[in-house]
Amino acid sequence: MGASKLLLNLGSHDSFSFYIDEASPVGPEQPETVQNFVSVFGTVAKKLMRKWLATQTMNFTGQLGAGIRYFDLRISTKPRDPDNELYFAHGLFSAKVNEGLEEINAFLTDHHKEVVFLDFNHFYGMQKYHHEKLVQMLKDIYGNKMCPAIFAQEVSLKYLWEKDYQVLVFYHSPVALEVPFLWPGQMMPAPWANTTDPEKLIQFLQASITERRKKGSFFISQVVLTPKASTVVKGVASGLRETITERALPAMMQWVRTQKPGESGINIVTADFVELGDFISTVIKLNYVFEEGEANT
């Protein structure tokens, strides 16, 4: 990728869900029906839930090594936890937040020219002091690697390399307005199709890009299908990957191949099970095609 622009980046949906703790309680954001299901069926229910909640198989280091640079992060406290620990969470709890952030930092320390986007977009059961704890954690782990919030159009690899910045933190909470290194969540919009139908997803993605104006933000295209309750019941033992993602992959990849990066095109593309098919190599290739086109104009 050229030094002048941040073009097209790869992202993972529910990036932390490669690890789901089946021994943990159900997340506080889950509806009462799910809470009741787990209270009746216990461990069996959690094992089935895991098949539908895990959207990645590679850990953070594996994802980084494969080319993922955008991470979709959802943070929660555990009910009645005396330590007030912060966890990644998606239905069930995942790893401790500090462990995941440290893992990403280790990669950045070894690769000085790499830049990541950390998108903290959901918070569950968090009070003011939990946010303060998370902000302090980010300071302690990333320190001067974090780029303070500026206009999105001003961000280029050249600028980041000159300043030795490697981390852009997006924070979907009013807390972002009080902390210079937190970018407001609205600068990282991620329209969600909420469908199991690949055709409807592609129509939604295309419409989102068509509507994308130069409004000074980054932009996420979620190439992600979301199961309905009926889908889960039908494929309860199979899980998300087998029932939905693998079957829909060819149609979704065909759409990705036809896209162009740039201010009026795609910017960050996220997917479930990012290692499937040729998702990663296809998105990386689009950057080179775009740069060749720019060079010839």
C-alpha atoms as a printed R data frame, in Angstrom:
    type eleno elety resid chain resno       x       y       z
1   ATOM     1    CA   MET     A     1   0.000   0.000   0.000
2   ATOM     2    CA   GLY     A     2   1.315   3.429  -0.924
3   ATOM     3    CA   ALA     A     3   2.396   5.853   1.782
4   ATOM     4    CA   SER     A     4   0.026   8.592   0.686
5   ATOM     5    CA   LYS     A     5  -3.344   7.122   1.622
6   ATOM     6    CA   LEU     A     6  -5.051   4.627   3.891
7   ATOM     7    CA   LEU     A     7  -7.041   2.811   1.242
8   ATOM     8    CA   LEU     A     8  -8.738  -0.517   1.832
9   ATOM     9    CA   ASN     A     9  -8.355  -2.433   5.087
10  ATOM    10    CA   LEU     A    10  -9.348  -5.920   6.166
11  ATOM    11    CA   GLY     A    11 -11.431  -6.397   9.285
12  ATOM    12    CA   SER     A    12 -12.921  -9.214  11.329
13  ATOM    13    CA   HIS     A    13 -16.472  -9.249  12.720
14  ATOM    14    CA   ASP     A    14 -16.624  -9.967  16.487
15  ATOM    15    CA   SER     A    15 -12.845 -10.214  16.292
16  ATOM    16    CA   PHE     A    16 -12.389 -11.727  19.782
17  ATOM    17    CA   SER     A    17 -14.910 -14.572  19.406
18  ATOM    18    CA   PHE     A    18 -12.274 -17.201  18.545
19  ATOM    19    CA   TYR     A    19 -12.417 -17.865  22.303
20  ATOM    20    CA   ILE     A    20 -15.785 -18.307  24.000
21  ATOM    21    CA   ASP     A    21 -15.759 -19.292  27.672
22  ATOM    22    CA   GLU     A    22 -18.461 -21.933  28.065
23  ATOM    23    CA   ALA     A    23 -18.031 -21.796  31.843
24  ATOM    24    CA   SER     A    24 -18.962 -18.103  31.938
25  ATOM    25    CA   PRO     A    25 -22.429 -16.709  32.613
26  ATOM    26    CA   VAL     A    26 -24.571 -15.477  29.737
27  ATOM    27    CA   GLY     A    27 -23.802 -11.889  28.707
28  ATOM    28    CA   PRO     A    28 -26.020  -9.152  30.200
29  ATOM    29    CA   GLU     A    29 -27.170  -8.051  26.726
30  ATOM    30    CA   GLN     A    30 -28.873 -11.390  25.983
31  ATOM    31    CA   PRO     A    31 -32.695 -11.538  25.999
32  ATOM    32    CA   GLU     A    32 -34.611 -13.332  28.736
33  ATOM    33    CA   THR     A    33 -35.431 -16.247  26.414
34  ATOM    34    CA   VAL     A    34 -31.709 -17.009  26.030
35  ATOM    35    CA   GLN     A    35 -31.093 -16.583  29.769
36  ATOM    36    CA   ASN     A    36 -33.923 -19.050  30.501
37  ATOM    37    CA   PHE     A    37 -32.682 -21.520  27.861
38  ATOM    38    CA   VAL     A    38 -29.257 -21.611  29.503
39  ATOM    39    CA   SER     A    39 -30.655 -21.838  33.043
40  ATOM    40    CA   VAL     A    40 -32.644 -24.940  32.014
41  ATOM    41    CA   PHE     A    41 -30.107 -26.710  29.761
42  ATOM    42    CA   GLY     A    42 -26.844 -25.433  31.280
43  ATOM    43    CA   THR     A    43 -23.601 -26.557  29.625
44  ATOM    44    CA   VAL     A    44 -25.357 -28.210  26.676
45  ATOM    45    CA   ALA     A    45 -27.047 -24.892  25.841
46  ATOM    46    CA   LYS     A    46 -23.741 -23.034  26.037
47  ATOM    47    CA   LYS     A    47 -22.006 -25.515  23.742
48  ATOM    48    CA   LEU     A    48 -24.760 -24.992  21.148
49  ATOM    49    CA   MET     A    49 -24.604 -21.207  21.629
50  ATOM    50    CA   ARG     A    50 -20.863 -21.259  21.046
51  ATOM    51    CA   LYS     A    51 -21.374 -22.725  17.552
52  ATOM    52    CA   TRP     A    52 -23.425 -19.660  16.650
53  ATOM    53    CA   LEU     A    53 -21.540 -17.015  18.626
54  ATOM    54    CA   ALA     A    54 -17.998 -17.810  17.474
55  ATOM    55    CA   THR     A    55 -17.448 -15.883  14.224
56  ATOM    56    CA   GLN     A    56 -13.646 -16.303  14.081
57  ATOM    57    CA   THR     A    57 -11.236 -19.195  14.547
58  ATOM    58    CA   MET     A    58  -7.888 -17.344  14.504
59  ATOM    59    CA   ASN     A    59  -6.633 -15.478  17.572
60  ATOM    60    CA   PHE     A    60  -5.497 -11.833  17.359
61  ATOM    61    CA   THR     A    61  -1.910 -12.774  16.447
62  ATOM    62    CA   GLY     A    62  -3.140 -15.121  13.711
63  ATOM    63    CA   GLN     A    63  -5.506 -12.501  12.328
64  ATOM    64    CA   LEU     A    64  -2.774  -9.844  12.303
65  ATOM    65    CA   GLY     A    65  -0.374 -12.216  10.565
66  ATOM    66    CA   ALA     A    66  -3.024 -12.898   7.910
67  ATOM    67    CA   GLY     A    67  -3.530  -9.180   7.207
68  ATOM    68    CA   ILE     A    68  -6.449  -8.145   9.449
69  ATOM    69    CA   ARG     A    69  -6.037  -4.537  10.624
70  ATOM    70    CA   TYR     A    70  -9.537  -3.596  11.858
71  ATOM    71    CA   PHE     A    71 -10.886  -5.192  15.046
72  ATOM    72    CA   ASP     A    72 -14.543  -5.159  16.094
73  ATOM    73    CA   LEU     A    73 -14.518  -5.111  19.925
74  ATOM    74    CA   ARG     A    74 -17.454  -5.458  22.354
75  ATOM    75    CA   ILE     A    75 -16.786  -4.991  26.048
76  ATOM    76    CA   SER     A    76 -18.680  -6.178  29.117
77  ATOM    77    CA   THR     A    77 -18.455  -6.523  32.851
78  ATOM    78    CA   LYS     A    78 -19.513  -9.788  34.504
79  ATOM    79    CA   PRO     A    79 -22.465  -9.734  36.881
80  ATOM    80    CA   ARG     A    80 -21.419  -9.737  40.549
81  ATOM    81    CA   ASP     A    81 -17.698  -9.692  39.707
82  ATOM    82    CA   PRO     A    82 -15.843  -8.275  42.752
83  ATOM    83    CA   ASP     A    83 -12.765  -7.475  40.597
84  ATOM    84    CA   ASN     A    84 -14.742  -5.344  38.103
85  ATOM    85    CA   GLU     A    85 -12.736  -7.020  35.335
86  ATOM    86    CA   LEU     A    86 -13.442  -6.123  31.689
87  ATOM    87    CA   TYR     A    87 -14.086  -8.887  29.158
88  ATOM    88    CA   PHE     A    88 -14.753  -9.182  25.453
89  ATOM    89    CA   ALA     A    89 -18.287 -10.520  25.075
90  ATOM    90    CA   HIS     A    90 -20.671 -11.788  22.416
91  ATOM    91    CA   GLY     A    91 -23.536 -13.657  24.062
92  ATOM    92    CA   LEU     A    92 -21.066 -15.488  26.281
93  ATOM    93    CA   PHE     A    93 -17.841 -14.048  27.647
94  ATOM    94    CA   SER     A    94 -14.489 -14.217  25.895
95  ATOM    95    CA   ALA     A    95 -10.990 -13.316  27.138
96  ATOM    96    CA   LYS     A    96 -10.016 -10.469  29.455
97  ATOM    97    CA   VAL     A    97  -9.679  -7.223  27.506
98  ATOM    98    CA   ASN     A    98  -6.154  -6.453  28.719
99  ATOM    99    CA   GLU     A    99  -4.889  -9.838  27.455
100 ATOM   100    CA   GLY     A   100  -6.233  -9.212  23.932
101 ATOM   101    CA   LEU     A   101  -4.893  -5.656  23.787
102 ATOM   102    CA   GLU     A   102  -1.458  -6.845  24.956
103 ATOM   103    CA   GLU     A   103  -1.443  -9.502  22.225
104 ATOM   104    CA   ILE     A   104  -2.115  -6.862  19.553
105 ATOM   105    CA   ASN     A   105   0.547  -4.586  21.052
106 ATOM   106    CA   ALA     A   106   3.183  -7.338  20.888
107 ATOM   107    CA   PHE     A   107   2.608  -7.573  17.125
108 ATOM   108    CA   LEU     A   108   2.836  -3.784  16.707
109 ATOM   109    CA   THR     A   109   6.085  -3.629  18.679
110 ATOM   110    CA   ASP     A   110   7.581  -6.176  16.280
111 ATOM   111    CA   HIS     A   111   6.149  -4.459  13.161
112 ATOM   112    CA   HIS     A   112   6.732  -0.709  13.464
113 ATOM   113    CA   LYS     A   113   5.051   0.306  10.211
114 ATOM   114    CA   GLU     A   114   1.794  -1.561  10.805
115 ATOM   115    CA   VAL     A   115  -1.348   0.368  11.815
116 ATOM   116    CA   VAL     A   116  -4.500  -1.056  13.435
117 ATOM   117    CA   PHE     A   117  -8.030   0.231  14.003
118 ATOM   118    CA   LEU     A   118  -9.570  -0.775  17.351
119 ATOM   119    CA   ASP     A   119 -13.328  -0.209  17.269
120 ATOM   120    CA   PHE     A   120 -14.962  -0.359  20.720
121 ATOM   121    CA   ASN     A   121 -18.560  -0.312  19.521
122 ATOM   122    CA   HIS     A   122 -20.647  -2.045  22.204
123 ATOM   123    CA   PHE     A   123 -20.468  -1.682  25.985
124 ATOM   124    CA   TYR     A   124 -22.487  -3.846  28.373
125 ATOM   125    CA   GLY     A   125 -22.944  -3.313  32.114
126 ATOM   126    CA   MET     A   126 -20.324  -0.552  32.188
127 ATOM   127    CA   GLN     A   127 -20.399   2.369  34.611
128 ATOM   128    CA   LYS     A   128 -18.256   5.517  34.480
129 ATOM   129    CA   TYR     A   129 -15.406   3.903  36.443
130 ATOM   130    CA   HIS     A   130 -15.332   0.921  34.053
131 ATOM   131    CA   HIS     A   131 -14.790   3.339  31.145
132 ATOM   132    CA   GLU     A   132 -12.069   5.094  33.145
133 ATOM   133    CA   LYS     A   133 -10.425   1.723  33.733
134 ATOM   134    CA   LEU     A   134 -10.520   0.894  30.012
135 ATOM   135    CA   VAL     A   135  -9.110   4.311  29.025
136 ATOM   136    CA   GLN     A   136  -6.252   3.862  31.510
137 ATOM   137    CA   MET     A   137  -5.636   0.347  30.165
138 ATOM   138    CA   LEU     A   138  -5.313   1.731  26.627
139 ATOM   139    CA   LYS     A   139  -2.850   4.383  27.864
140 ATOM   140    CA   ASP     A   140  -0.768   1.815  29.752
141 ATOM   141    CA   ILE     A   141  -0.599  -0.659  26.856
142 ATOM   142    CA   TYR     A   142  -0.339   1.559  23.765
143 ATOM   143    CA   GLY     A   143   0.939   4.886  25.118
144 ATOM   144    CA   ASN     A   144   2.370   7.067  22.344
145 ATOM   145    CA   LYS     A   145   1.407   4.539  19.654
146 ATOM   146    CA   MET     A   146  -2.138   5.994  19.714
147 ATOM   147    CA   CYS     A   147  -3.019   8.653  17.166
148 ATOM   148    CA   PRO     A   148  -5.088  11.531  18.586
149 ATOM   149    CA   ALA     A   149  -8.411  12.182  16.843
150 ATOM   150    CA   ILE     A   150  -8.057  14.437  13.783
151 ATOM   151    CA   PHE     A   151 -10.034  14.819  10.545
152 ATOM   152    CA   ALA     A   152 -10.254  11.459   8.769
153 ATOM   153    CA   GLN     A   153  -9.065  13.054   5.488
154 ATOM   154    CA   GLU     A   154  -5.777  14.022   7.172
155 ATOM   155    CA   VAL     A   155  -4.893  10.444   8.073
156 ATOM   156    CA   SER     A   156  -2.345   8.881   5.750
157 ATOM   157    CA   LEU     A   157   0.278   6.208   6.276
158 ATOM   158    CA   LYS     A   158   2.927   8.875   5.684
159 ATOM   159    CA   TYR     A   159   1.489  11.002   8.504
160 ATOM   160    CA   LEU     A   160   1.208   8.028  10.884
161 ATOM   161    CA   TRP     A   161   4.731   6.796  10.119
162 ATOM   162    CA   GLU     A   162   6.227  10.255  10.643
163 ATOM   163    CA   LYS     A   163   4.578  10.479  14.075
164 ATOM   164    CA   ASP     A   164   5.198   6.801  14.989
165 ATOM   165    CA   TYR     A   165   1.452   6.275  15.450
166 ATOM   166    CA   GLN     A   166   0.199   2.707  15.052
167 ATOM   167    CA   VAL     A   167  -3.214   2.627  16.765
168 ATOM   168    CA   LEU     A   168  -6.483   4.434  16.028
169 ATOM   169    CA   VAL     A   169  -9.045   3.820  18.794
170 ATOM   170    CA   PHE     A   170 -12.729   4.397  17.979
171 ATOM   171    CA   TYR     A   171 -15.015   4.617  21.000
172 ATOM   172    CA   HIS     A   172 -18.813   4.540  20.681
173 ATOM   173    CA   SER     A   173 -19.582   6.388  23.899
174 ATOM   174    CA   PRO     A   174 -19.683  10.061  24.973
175 ATOM   175    CA   VAL     A   175 -16.468   9.282  26.916
176 ATOM   176    CA   ALA     A   176 -14.659   9.710  23.566
177 ATOM   177    CA   LEU     A   177 -15.271  13.468  23.679
178 ATOM   178    CA   GLU     A   178 -13.225  13.782  26.889
179 ATOM   179    CA   VAL     A   179 -10.116  11.859  25.789
180 ATOM   180    CA   PRO     A   180  -7.849  13.178  22.964
181 ATOM   181    CA   PHE     A   181  -6.781   9.731  21.701
182 ATOM   182    CA   LEU     A   182 -10.346   8.365  21.420
183 ATOM   183    CA   TRP     A   183 -11.963   8.885  18.022
184 ATOM   184    CA   PRO     A   184 -15.763   9.376  18.259
185 ATOM   185    CA   GLY     A   185 -17.735   6.310  17.194
186 ATOM   186    CA   GLN     A   186 -19.598   8.215  14.477
187 ATOM   187    CA   MET     A   187 -16.300   8.477  12.592
188 ATOM   188    CA   MET     A   188 -16.464   4.697  12.078
189 ATOM   189    CA   PRO     A   189 -20.012   3.968  10.806
190 ATOM   190    CA   ALA     A   190 -20.808   0.284  10.213
191 ATOM   191    CA   PRO     A   191 -24.251  -0.159   8.607
192 ATOM   192    CA   TRP     A   192 -25.683  -3.599   9.449
193 ATOM   193    CA   ALA     A   193 -27.865  -5.501   6.960
194 ATOM   194    CA   ASN     A   194 -29.307  -7.916   9.568
195 ATOM   195    CA   THR     A   195 -30.282 -10.551   7.013
196 ATOM   196    CA   THR     A   196 -29.641 -14.236   6.237
197 ATOM   197    CA   ASP     A   197 -30.178 -13.658   2.513
198 ATOM   198    CA   PRO     A   198 -26.955 -13.120   0.484
199 ATOM   199    CA   GLU     A   199 -28.862 -11.245  -2.243
200 ATOM   200    CA   LYS     A   200 -30.399  -8.791   0.255
201 ATOM   201    CA   LEU     A   201 -26.991  -8.350   1.896
202 ATOM   202    CA   ILE     A   202 -25.365  -7.444  -1.417
203 ATOM   203    CA   GLN     A   203 -28.167  -4.978  -2.245
204 ATOM   204    CA   PHE     A   204 -27.714  -3.392   1.191
205 ATOM   205    CA   LEU     A   205 -23.924  -3.167   0.841
206 ATOM   206    CA   GLN     A   206 -24.221  -1.600  -2.594
207 ATOM   207    CA   ALA     A   207 -26.826   0.919  -1.414
208 ATOM   208    CA   SER     A   208 -24.667   1.835   1.600
209 ATOM   209    CA   ILE     A   209 -21.697   2.594  -0.631
210 ATOM   210    CA   THR     A   210 -23.847   4.553  -3.092
211 ATOM   211    CA   GLU     A   211 -25.112   6.688  -0.200
212 ATOM   212    CA   ARG     A   212 -21.628   7.150   1.211
213 ATOM   213    CA   ARG     A   213 -20.812  10.809   0.772
214 ATOM   214    CA   LYS     A   214 -17.558  12.557   1.565
215 ATOM   215    CA   LYS     A   215 -18.597  13.155   5.145
216 ATOM   216    CA   GLY     A   216 -15.169  12.876   6.673
217 ATOM   217    CA   SER     A   217 -15.371   9.438   8.215
218 ATOM   218    CA   PHE     A   218 -14.038   5.946   7.782
219 ATOM   219    CA   PHE     A   219 -16.604   3.429   6.546
220 ATOM   220    CA   ILE     A   220 -17.232  -0.273   7.173
221 ATOM   221    CA   SER     A   221 -18.850  -2.721   4.769
222 ATOM   222    CA   GLN     A   222 -19.979  -5.684   6.867
223 ATOM   223    CA   VAL     A   223 -19.979  -8.689   4.525
224 ATOM   224    CA   VAL     A   224 -21.782 -10.606   7.258
225 ATOM   225    CA   LEU     A   225 -25.010 -12.626   7.364
226 ATOM   226    CA   THR     A   226 -26.978 -12.646  10.627
227 ATOM   227    CA   PRO     A   227 -28.939 -15.796  11.581
228 ATOM   228    CA   LYS     A   228 -32.584 -15.525  12.585
229 ATOM   229    CA   ALA     A   229 -33.959 -17.657  15.420
230 ATOM   230    CA   SER     A   230 -35.509 -20.041  12.875
231 ATOM   231    CA   THR     A   231 -32.123 -20.460  11.144
232 ATOM   232    CA   VAL     A   232 -30.479 -21.356  14.438
233 ATOM   233    CA   VAL     A   233 -33.198 -23.902  15.281
234 ATOM   234    CA   LYS     A   234 -32.845 -25.602  11.872
235 ATOM   235    CA   GLY     A   235 -29.055 -25.794  12.043
236 ATOM   236    CA   VAL     A   236 -28.684 -25.876  15.793
237 ATOM   237    CA   ALA     A   237 -25.937 -28.517  15.884
238 ATOM   238    CA   SER     A   238 -24.100 -27.281  12.761
239 ATOM   239    CA   GLY     A   239 -23.393 -23.700  13.702
240 ATOM   240    CA   LEU     A   240 -22.895 -20.415  11.886
241 ATOM   241    CA   ARG     A   241 -19.914 -21.355   9.733
242 ATOM   242    CA   GLU     A   242 -21.442 -24.481   8.173
243 ATOM   243    CA   THR     A   243 -25.080 -23.356   7.982
244 ATOM   244    CA   ILE     A   244 -24.617 -19.834   6.644
245 ATOM   245    CA   THR     A   245 -21.113 -18.455   6.037
246 ATOM   246    CA   GLU     A   246 -19.619 -21.239   3.888
247 ATOM   247    CA   ARG     A   247 -22.721 -21.563   1.713
248 ATOM   248    CA   ALA     A   248 -23.020 -17.836   1.049
249 ATOM   249    CA   LEU     A   249 -19.307 -17.199   0.520
250 ATOM   250    CA   PRO     A   250 -19.170 -17.438  -3.317
251 ATOM   251    CA   ALA     A   251 -21.907 -14.793  -3.800
252 ATOM   252    CA   MET     A   252 -20.401 -12.475  -1.191
253 ATOM   253    CA   MET     A   253 -16.899 -12.779  -2.653
254 ATOM   254    CA   GLN     A   254 -18.219 -12.020  -6.142
255 ATOM   255    CA   TRP     A   255 -19.496  -8.678  -4.799
256 ATOM   256    CA   VAL     A   256 -16.179  -7.898  -3.067
257 ATOM   257    CA   ARG     A   257 -14.224  -8.543  -6.295
258 ATOM   258    CA   THR     A   258 -16.233  -5.894  -8.154
259 ATOM   259    CA   GLN     A   259 -15.533  -3.110  -5.647
260 ATOM   260    CA   LYS     A   260 -13.076  -0.211  -5.770
261 ATOM   261    CA   PRO     A   261 -11.354   1.396  -2.779
262 ATOM   262    CA   GLY     A   262 -11.322   5.148  -2.328
263 ATOM   263    CA   GLU     A   263 -13.462   7.984  -1.006
264 ATOM   264    CA   SER     A   264 -16.536   6.950  -2.983
265 ATOM   265    CA   GLY     A   265 -15.943   3.207  -2.668
266 ATOM   266    CA   ILE     A   266 -15.212   0.649   0.015
267 ATOM   267    CA   ASN     A   267 -12.868   1.465   2.896
268 ATOM   268    CA   ILE     A   268 -12.891  -1.310   5.543
269 ATOM   269    CA   VAL     A   269 -14.393  -4.723   4.785
270 ATOM   270    CA   THR     A   270 -15.273  -7.084   7.636
271 ATOM   271    CA   ALA     A   271 -16.262 -10.734   7.531
272 ATOM   272    CA   ASP     A   272 -16.858 -13.814   9.648
273 ATOM   273    CA   PHE     A   273 -14.190 -16.560   9.549
274 ATOM   274    CA   VAL     A   274 -11.781 -14.346   7.632
275 ATOM   275    CA   GLU     A   275  -9.583 -17.273   6.610
276 ATOM   276    CA   LEU     A   276 -12.355 -18.820   4.486
277 ATOM   277    CA   GLY     A   277 -11.891 -18.892   0.719
278 ATOM   278    CA   ASP     A   278  -9.878 -16.045  -0.788
279 ATOM   279    CA   PHE     A   279 -11.383 -13.176   1.244
280 ATOM   280    CA   ILE     A   280  -8.038 -11.847   2.478
281 ATOM   281    CA   SER     A   281  -6.094 -12.124  -0.791
282 ATOM   282    CA   THR     A   282  -9.009 -10.631  -2.781
283 ATOM   283    CA   VAL     A   283  -9.241  -7.518  -0.600
284 ATOM   284    CA   ILE     A   284  -5.457  -7.015  -0.577
285 ATOM   285    CA   LYS     A   285  -5.403  -7.359  -4.376
286 ATOM   286    CA   LEU     A   286  -8.013  -4.574  -4.738
287 ATOM   287    CA   ASN     A   287  -5.535  -2.115  -3.207
288 ATOM   288    CA   TYR     A   288  -2.930  -2.904  -5.846
289 ATOM   289    CA   VAL     A   289  -5.471  -2.652  -8.666
290 ATOM   290    CA   PHE     A   290  -6.540   0.771  -7.323
291 ATOM   291    CA   GLU     A   291  -2.936   2.006  -7.048
292 ATOM   292    CA   GLU     A   292  -2.140   0.884 -10.590
293 ATOM   293    CA   GLY     A   293  -5.231   2.739 -11.815
294 ATOM   294    CA   GLU     A   294  -4.184   5.889  -9.935
295 ATOM   295    CA   ALA     A   295  -0.679   5.684 -11.361
296 ATOM   296    CA   ASN     A   296  -2.066   5.475 -14.904
297 ATOM   297    CA   THR     A   297  -4.346   8.514 -14.571
